[in-house]
Short mmCIF file of C-alpha atoms in Angstrom, two decimals:
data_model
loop_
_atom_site.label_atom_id
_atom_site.label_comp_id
_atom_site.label_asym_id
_atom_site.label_seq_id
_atom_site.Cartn_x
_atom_site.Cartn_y
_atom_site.Cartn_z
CA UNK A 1 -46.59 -34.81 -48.01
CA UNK A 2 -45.39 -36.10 -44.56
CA UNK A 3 -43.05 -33.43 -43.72
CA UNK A 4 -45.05 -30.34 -44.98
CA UNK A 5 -44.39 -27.11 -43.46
CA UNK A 6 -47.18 -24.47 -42.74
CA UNK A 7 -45.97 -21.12 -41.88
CA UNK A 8 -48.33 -18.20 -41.08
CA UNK A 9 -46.61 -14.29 -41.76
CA UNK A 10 -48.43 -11.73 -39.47
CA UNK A 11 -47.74 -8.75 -37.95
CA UNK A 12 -50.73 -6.98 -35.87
CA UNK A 13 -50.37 -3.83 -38.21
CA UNK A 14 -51.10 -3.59 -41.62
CA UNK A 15 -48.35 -2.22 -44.00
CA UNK A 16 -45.13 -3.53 -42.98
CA UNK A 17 -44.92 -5.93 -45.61
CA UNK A 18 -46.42 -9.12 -45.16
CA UNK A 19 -47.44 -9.90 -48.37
CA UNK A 20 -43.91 -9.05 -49.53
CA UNK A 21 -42.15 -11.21 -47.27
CA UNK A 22 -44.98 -14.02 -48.38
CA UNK A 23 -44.21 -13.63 -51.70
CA UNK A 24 -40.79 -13.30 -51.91
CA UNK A 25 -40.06 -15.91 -49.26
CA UNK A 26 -42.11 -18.48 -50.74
CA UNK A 27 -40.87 -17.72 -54.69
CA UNK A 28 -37.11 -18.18 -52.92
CA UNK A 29 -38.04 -21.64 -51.73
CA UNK A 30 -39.70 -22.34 -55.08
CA UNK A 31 -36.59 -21.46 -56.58
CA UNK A 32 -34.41 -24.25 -54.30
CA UNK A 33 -36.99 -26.53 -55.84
CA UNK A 34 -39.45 -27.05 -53.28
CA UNK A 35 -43.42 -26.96 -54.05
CA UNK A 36 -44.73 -23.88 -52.55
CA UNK A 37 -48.35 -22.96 -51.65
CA UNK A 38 -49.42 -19.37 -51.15
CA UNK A 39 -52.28 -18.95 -49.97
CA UNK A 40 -54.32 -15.22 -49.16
CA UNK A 41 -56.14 -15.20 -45.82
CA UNK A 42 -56.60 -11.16 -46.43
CA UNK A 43 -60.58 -11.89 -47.24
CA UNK A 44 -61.85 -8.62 -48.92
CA UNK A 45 -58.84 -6.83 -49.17
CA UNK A 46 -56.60 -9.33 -51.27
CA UNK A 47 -52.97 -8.34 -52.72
CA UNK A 48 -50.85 -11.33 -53.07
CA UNK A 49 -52.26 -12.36 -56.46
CA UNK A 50 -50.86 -8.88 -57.25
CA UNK A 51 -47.74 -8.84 -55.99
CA UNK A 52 -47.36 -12.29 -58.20
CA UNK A 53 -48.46 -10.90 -60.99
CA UNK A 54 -51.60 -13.49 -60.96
CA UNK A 55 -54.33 -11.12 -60.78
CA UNK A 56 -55.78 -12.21 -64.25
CA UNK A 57 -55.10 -15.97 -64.06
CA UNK A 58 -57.38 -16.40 -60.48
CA UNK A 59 -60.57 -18.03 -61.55
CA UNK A 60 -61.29 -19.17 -58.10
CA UNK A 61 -60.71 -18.35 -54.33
CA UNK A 62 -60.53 -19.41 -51.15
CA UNK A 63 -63.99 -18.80 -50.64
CA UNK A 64 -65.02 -21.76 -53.44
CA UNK A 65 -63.01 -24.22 -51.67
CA UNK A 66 -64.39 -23.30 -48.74
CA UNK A 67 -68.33 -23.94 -49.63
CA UNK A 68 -67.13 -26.78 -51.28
CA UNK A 69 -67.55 -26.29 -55.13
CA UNK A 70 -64.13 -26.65 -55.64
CA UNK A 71 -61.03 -28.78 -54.98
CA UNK A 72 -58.27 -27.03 -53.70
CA UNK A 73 -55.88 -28.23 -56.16
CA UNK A 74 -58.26 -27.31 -58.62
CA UNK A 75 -58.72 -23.31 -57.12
CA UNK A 76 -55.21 -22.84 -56.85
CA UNK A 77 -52.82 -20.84 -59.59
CA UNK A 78 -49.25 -21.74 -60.87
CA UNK A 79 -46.76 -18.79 -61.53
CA UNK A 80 -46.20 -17.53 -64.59
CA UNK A 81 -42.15 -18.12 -64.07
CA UNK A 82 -41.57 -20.21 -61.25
CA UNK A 83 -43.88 -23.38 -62.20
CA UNK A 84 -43.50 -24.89 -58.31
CA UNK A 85 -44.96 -21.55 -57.03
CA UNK A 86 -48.86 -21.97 -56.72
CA UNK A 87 -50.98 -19.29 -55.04
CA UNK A 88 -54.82 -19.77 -53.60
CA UNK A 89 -56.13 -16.44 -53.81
CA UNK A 90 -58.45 -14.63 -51.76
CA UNK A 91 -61.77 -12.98 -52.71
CA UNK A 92 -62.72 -9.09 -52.93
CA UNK A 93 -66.71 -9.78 -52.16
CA UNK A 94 -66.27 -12.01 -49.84
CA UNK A 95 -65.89 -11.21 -46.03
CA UNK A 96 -63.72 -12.74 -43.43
CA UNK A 97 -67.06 -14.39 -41.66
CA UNK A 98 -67.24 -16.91 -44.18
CA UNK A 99 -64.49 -18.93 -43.23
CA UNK A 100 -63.76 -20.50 -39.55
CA UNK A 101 -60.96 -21.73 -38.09
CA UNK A 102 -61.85 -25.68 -38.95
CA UNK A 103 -62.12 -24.23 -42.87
CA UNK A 104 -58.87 -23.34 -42.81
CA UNK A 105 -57.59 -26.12 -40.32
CA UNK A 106 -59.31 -28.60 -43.65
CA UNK A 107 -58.15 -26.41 -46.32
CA UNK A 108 -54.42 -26.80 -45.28
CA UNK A 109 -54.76 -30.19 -44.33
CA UNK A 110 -55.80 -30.99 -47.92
CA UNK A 111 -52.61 -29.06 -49.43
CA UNK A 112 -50.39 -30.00 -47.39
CA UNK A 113 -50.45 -33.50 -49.01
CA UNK A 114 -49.48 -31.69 -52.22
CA UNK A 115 -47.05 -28.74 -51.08
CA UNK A 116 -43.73 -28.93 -49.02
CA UNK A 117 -44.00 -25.57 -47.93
CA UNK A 118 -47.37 -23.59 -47.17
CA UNK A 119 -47.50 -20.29 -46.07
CA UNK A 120 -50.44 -18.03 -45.38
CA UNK A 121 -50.59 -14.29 -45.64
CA UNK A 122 -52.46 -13.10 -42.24
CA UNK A 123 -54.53 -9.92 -42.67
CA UNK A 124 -53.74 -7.05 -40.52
CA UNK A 125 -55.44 -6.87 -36.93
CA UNK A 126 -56.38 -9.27 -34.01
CA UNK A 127 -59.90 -10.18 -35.78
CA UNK A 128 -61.55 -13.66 -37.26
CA UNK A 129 -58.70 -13.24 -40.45
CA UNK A 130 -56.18 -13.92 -37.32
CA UNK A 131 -57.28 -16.39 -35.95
CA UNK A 132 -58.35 -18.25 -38.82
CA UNK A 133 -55.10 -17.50 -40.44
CA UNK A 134 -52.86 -18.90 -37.58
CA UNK A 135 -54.99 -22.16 -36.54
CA UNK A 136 -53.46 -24.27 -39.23
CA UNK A 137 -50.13 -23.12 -38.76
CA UNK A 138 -46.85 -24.83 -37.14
CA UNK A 139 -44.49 -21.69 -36.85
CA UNK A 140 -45.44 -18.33 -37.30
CA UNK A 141 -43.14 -15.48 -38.86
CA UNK A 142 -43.89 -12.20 -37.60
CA UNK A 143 -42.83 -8.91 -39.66
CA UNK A 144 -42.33 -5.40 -37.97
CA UNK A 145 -40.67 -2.65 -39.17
CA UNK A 146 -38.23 -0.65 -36.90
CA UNK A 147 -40.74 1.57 -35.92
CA UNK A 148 -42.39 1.64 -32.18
CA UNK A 149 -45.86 1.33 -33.57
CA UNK A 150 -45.64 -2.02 -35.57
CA UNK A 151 -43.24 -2.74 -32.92
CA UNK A 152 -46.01 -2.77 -30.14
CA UNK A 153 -48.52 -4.73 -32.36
CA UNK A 154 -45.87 -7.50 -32.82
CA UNK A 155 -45.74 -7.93 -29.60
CA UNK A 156 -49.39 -7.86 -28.85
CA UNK A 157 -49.57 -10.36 -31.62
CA UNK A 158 -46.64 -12.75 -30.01
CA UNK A 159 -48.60 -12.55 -26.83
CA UNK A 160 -52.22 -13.45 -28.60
CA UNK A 161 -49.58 -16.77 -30.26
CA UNK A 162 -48.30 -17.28 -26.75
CA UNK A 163 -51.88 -17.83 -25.52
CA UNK A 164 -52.78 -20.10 -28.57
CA UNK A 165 -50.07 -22.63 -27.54
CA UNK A 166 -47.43 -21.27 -29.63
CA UNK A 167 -44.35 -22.15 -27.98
CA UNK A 168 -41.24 -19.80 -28.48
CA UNK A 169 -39.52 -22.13 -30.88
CA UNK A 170 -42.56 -21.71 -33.75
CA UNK A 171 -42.39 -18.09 -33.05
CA UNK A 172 -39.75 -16.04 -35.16
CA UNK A 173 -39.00 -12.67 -36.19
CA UNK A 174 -38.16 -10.28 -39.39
CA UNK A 175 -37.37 -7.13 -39.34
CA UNK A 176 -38.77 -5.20 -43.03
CA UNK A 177 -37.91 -2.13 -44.11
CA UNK A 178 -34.88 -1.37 -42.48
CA UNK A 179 -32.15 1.75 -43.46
CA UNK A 180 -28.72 0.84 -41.75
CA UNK A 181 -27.71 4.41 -42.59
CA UNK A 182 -30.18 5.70 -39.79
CA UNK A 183 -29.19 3.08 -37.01
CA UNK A 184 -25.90 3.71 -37.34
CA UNK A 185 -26.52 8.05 -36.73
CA UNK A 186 -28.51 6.56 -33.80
CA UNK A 187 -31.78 7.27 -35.19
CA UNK A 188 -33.27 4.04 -35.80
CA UNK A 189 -33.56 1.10 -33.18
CA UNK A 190 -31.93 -2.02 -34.63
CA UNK A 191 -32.84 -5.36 -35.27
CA UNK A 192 -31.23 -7.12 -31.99
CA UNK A 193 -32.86 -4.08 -30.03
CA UNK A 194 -36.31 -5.15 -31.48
CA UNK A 195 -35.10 -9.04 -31.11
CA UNK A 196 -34.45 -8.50 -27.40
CA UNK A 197 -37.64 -6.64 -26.48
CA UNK A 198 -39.84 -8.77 -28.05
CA UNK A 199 -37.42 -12.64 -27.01
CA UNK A 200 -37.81 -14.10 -29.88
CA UNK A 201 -35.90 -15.34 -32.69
CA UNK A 202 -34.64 -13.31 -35.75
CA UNK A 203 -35.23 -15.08 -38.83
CA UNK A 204 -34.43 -11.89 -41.17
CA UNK A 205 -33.49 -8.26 -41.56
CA UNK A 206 -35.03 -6.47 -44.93
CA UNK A 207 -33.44 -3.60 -45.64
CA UNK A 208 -35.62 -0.31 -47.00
CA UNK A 209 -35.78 -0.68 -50.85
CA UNK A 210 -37.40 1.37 -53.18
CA UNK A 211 -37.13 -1.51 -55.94
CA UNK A 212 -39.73 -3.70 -53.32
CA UNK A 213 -42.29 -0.68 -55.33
CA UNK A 214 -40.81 -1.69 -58.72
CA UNK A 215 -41.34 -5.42 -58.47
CA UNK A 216 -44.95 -5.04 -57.29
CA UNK A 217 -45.32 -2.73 -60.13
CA UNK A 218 -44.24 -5.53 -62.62
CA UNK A 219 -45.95 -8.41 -60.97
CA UNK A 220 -43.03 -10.27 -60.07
CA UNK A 221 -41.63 -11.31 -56.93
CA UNK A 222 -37.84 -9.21 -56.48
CA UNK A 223 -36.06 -12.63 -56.01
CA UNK A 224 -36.53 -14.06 -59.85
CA UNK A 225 -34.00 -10.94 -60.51
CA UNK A 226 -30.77 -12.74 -59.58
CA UNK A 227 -28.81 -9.18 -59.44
CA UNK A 228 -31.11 -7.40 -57.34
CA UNK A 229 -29.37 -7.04 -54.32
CA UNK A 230 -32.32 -7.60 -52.17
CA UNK A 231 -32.98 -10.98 -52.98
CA UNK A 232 -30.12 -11.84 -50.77
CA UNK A 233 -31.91 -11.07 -47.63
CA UNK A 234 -35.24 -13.23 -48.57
CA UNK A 235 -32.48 -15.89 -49.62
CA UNK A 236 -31.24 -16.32 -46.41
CA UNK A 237 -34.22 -16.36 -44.45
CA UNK A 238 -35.42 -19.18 -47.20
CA UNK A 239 -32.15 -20.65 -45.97
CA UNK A 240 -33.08 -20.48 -42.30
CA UNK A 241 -36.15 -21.45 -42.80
CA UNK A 242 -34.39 -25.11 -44.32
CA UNK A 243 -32.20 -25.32 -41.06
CA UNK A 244 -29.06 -23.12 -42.62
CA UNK A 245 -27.89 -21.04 -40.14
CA UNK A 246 -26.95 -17.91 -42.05
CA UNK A 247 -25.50 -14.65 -39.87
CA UNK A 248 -27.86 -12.17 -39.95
CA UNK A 249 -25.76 -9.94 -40.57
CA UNK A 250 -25.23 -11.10 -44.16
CA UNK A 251 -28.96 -9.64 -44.75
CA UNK A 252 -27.83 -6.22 -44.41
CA UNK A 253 -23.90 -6.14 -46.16
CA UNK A 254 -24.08 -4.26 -49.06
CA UNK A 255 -27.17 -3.02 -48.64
CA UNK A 256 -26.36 0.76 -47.27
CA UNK A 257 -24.72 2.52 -49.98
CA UNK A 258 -25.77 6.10 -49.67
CA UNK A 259 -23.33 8.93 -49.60
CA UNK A 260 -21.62 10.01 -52.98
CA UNK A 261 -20.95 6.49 -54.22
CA UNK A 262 -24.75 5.93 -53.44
CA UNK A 263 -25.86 8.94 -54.85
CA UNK A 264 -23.90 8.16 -57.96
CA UNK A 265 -25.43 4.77 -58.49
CA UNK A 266 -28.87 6.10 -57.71
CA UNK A 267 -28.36 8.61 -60.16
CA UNK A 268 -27.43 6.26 -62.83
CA UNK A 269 -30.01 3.96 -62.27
CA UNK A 270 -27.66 1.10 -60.76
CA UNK A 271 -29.48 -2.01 -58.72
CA UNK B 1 -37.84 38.19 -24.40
CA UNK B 2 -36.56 34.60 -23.54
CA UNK B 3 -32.90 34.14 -24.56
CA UNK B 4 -32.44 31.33 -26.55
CA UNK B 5 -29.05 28.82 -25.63
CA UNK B 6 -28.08 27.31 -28.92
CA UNK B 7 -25.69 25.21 -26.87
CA UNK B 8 -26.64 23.17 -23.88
CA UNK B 9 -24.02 21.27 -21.54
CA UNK B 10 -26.07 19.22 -21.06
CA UNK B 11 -25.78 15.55 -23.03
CA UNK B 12 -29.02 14.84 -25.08
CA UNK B 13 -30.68 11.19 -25.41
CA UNK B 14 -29.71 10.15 -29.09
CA UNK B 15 -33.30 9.71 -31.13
CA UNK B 16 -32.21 5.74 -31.05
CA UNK B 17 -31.63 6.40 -27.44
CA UNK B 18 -35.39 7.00 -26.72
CA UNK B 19 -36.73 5.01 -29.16
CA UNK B 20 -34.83 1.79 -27.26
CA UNK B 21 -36.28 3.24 -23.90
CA UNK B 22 -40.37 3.67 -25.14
CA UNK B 23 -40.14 0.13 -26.90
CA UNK B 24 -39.12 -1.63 -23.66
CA UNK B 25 -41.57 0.24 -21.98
CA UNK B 26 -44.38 -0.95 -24.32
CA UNK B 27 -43.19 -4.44 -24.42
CA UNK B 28 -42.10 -4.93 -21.07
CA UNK B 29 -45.84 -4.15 -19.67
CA UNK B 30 -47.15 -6.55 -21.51
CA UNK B 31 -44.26 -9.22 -20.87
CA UNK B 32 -44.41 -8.44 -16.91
CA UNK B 33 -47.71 -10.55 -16.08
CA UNK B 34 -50.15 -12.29 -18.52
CA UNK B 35 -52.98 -13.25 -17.31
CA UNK B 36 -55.68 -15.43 -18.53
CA UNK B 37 -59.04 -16.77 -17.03
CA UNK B 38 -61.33 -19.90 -17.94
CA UNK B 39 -64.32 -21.21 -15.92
CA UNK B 40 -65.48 -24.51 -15.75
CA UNK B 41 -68.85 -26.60 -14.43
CA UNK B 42 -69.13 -29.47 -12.23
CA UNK B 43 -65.47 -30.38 -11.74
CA UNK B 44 -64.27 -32.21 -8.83
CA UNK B 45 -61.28 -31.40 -6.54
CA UNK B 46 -59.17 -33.82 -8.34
CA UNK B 47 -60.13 -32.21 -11.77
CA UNK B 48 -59.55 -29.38 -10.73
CA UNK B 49 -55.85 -29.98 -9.36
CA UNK B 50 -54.69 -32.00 -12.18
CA UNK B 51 -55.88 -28.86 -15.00
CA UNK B 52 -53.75 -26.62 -12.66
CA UNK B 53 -51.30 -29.48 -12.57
CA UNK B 54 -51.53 -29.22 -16.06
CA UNK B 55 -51.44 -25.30 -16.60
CA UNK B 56 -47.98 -24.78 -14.31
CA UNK B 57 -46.39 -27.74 -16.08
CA UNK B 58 -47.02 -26.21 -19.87
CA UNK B 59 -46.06 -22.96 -18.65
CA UNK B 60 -42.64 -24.27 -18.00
CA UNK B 61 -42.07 -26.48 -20.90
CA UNK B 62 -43.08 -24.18 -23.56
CA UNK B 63 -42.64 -20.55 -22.49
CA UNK B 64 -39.63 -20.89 -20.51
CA UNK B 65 -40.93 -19.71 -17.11
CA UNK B 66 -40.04 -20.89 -14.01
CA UNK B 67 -42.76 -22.81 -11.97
CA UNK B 68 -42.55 -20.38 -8.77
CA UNK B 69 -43.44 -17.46 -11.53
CA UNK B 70 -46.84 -19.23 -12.99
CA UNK B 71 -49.30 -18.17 -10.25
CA UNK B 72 -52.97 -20.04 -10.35
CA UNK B 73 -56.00 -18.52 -9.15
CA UNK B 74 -58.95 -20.80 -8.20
CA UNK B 75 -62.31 -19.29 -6.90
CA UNK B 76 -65.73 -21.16 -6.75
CA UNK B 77 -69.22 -19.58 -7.67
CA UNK B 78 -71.68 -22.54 -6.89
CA UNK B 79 -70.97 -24.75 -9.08
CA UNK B 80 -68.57 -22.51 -11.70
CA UNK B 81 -64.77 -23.25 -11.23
CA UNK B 82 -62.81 -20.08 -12.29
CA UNK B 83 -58.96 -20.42 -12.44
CA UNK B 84 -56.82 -17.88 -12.98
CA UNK B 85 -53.55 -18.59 -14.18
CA UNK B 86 -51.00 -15.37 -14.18
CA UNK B 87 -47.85 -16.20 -15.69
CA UNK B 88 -44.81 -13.78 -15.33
CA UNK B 89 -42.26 -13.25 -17.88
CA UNK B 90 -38.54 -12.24 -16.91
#
């Protein structure tokens, strides 16, 4: 397709939830229609097919396409529910040394005839999975939680972009895994503290959800459950994404019921 | 035995307030100056203006620097061009 997107989600450090903004993301633009391409640069230490719920369906990888003995249409793996969502899975044997930068540069090229949207899920780290993971790529989406660690290896990682001719306009920014409760006692930077240290643009805020462990649990991506209530942050960031400018701070309303009312809810099992 | 105070007059950094103040430290050091180095072999004078040419003018279009704060480096071993080019961030 002419006007296929490739977005690449990385971070620097590992756990702050790229493969859940990957999936979720990606399942939400699948859901406006579009056809959506997954595919698992984490070489060794896969999880997307998991968070899917594809685990059992991938026959073949990355790895196949990549030496060749398979088409990439032909390696990749529709969703059980959303038929538009496809995922190209990543291998557990494999290492990250046997792909390069013009694999993946050909690989994407090839999909991207097929796909509207493609988005790759960058390992953790500064390695050969980086690099190889962000050559194909026109805008890259970096997550960080609101902590100072992941917050310095975003910006190490925004740097090492900077340097591979990302311009600020294909760099943006979302913030996973945040409680509102804590930056409003002052105890938790906030999302336009961590948008102006780093400069660049917020795409998202993710508030801290317990139910992101459920959905993994269950294999499906938290956005096919129209009354979960966070859905409606990966919504609007799909809606960004399409040129909808949504206020930011419509990712986070709703989101911070704790106190009694909270408790209450919690207690009884509410989502 | 030291006496405890379990009041202080004096106003304490909130745990946001510090948190704000260590992340623009970390950041900021990197943001200050980048700098970046490539070497090249057998270039002319003219080549060798026009990449630095080149260097100051993508600076300024795509990382929204001004041209006075993209500083290039050039030193000559024999035949091995190195430039330097140190761009700093506001």
């Amino acid at each position: 397709m002419d006007d296929s997107k490739v977005f690449v989600v990385t971070s620097g450090k590992g756990g702050v939830g790229k493969t859940t903004v990957t999936a979720n993301v990606g399942a939400c633009l699948a859901l406006l229609g579009y056809n959506v391409c997954l595919i698992d640069a984490d070489i060794g230490l896969k999880n997307l097919d998991l968070v899917l719920g594809l685990e059992n369906r991938v026959v073949y990888t990355i790895i196949d396409v990549v030496r060749g003995n398979k088409d990439p249409l032909e390696a990749v793996v529709k969703h059980k529910l959303l038929k538009n969502l496809n995922l190209l899975a990543s291998s557990q044997i494999a290492n990250k040394d046997m792909v390069s930068e013009q694999d993946m540069i050909n690989l994407v090229n090839e999909l991207s005839k097929h796909y509207h949207y493609i988005i790759i899920d960058c390992p953790a780290g500064i390695e050969r999975g980086f690099k190889n993971s962000i050559a194909p790529a026109q805008q890259a989406i970096i997550v960080t939680t609101p902590e100072l660690t992941a917050i310095s290896d975003a910006d190490r990682v925004i740097g090492m972009l900077e340097n591979q001719g990302f311009s600020e306009q294909r760099v943006s920014l979302i913030v996973n895994r945040l409680k509102p409760r804590m930056v409003q006692r002052d105890k938790m930077v906030s999302p336009d503290e961590i948008k102006n240290a780093l400069a660049v643009e917020l795409l998202g805020v993710v508030p801290d959800s317990e139910e992101i462990i459920v959905s993994t649990n269950e294999g499906n991506p938290l956005v096919l459950d129209e009354k979960n209530r966070l859905s409606v942050p990966f919504k609007n960031i799909a809606q960004r994404i399409l040129g909808n400018p949504i206020p930011i701070s419509e990712d986070i309303s709703g989101s911070s019921e704790d106190g009694f009312l909270g408790f209450i809810k919690k207690l009884l099992g509410r989502r | 035995m030291i006496p405890v105070a379990w009041w202080s007059p004096a106003k304490k950094d909130s745990n946001r307030d510090i948190a704000v103040k260590r992340m623009n430290d970390l950041v900021t050091n990197r943001r200050e100056a980048c700098a970046t180095a490539i070497k090249f072999e057998n270039k002319s004078e003219e080549e060798i203006e026009s990449i630095v040419t080149y260097i100051k003018d993508y600076a300024c279009r795509n990382l929204s620097v001004n041209e006075k704060d993209v500083k290039v480096h050039i030193s000559k071993d024999g035949n091995i061009v190195t430039i330097i080019a140190s761009i700093a961030y506001k």
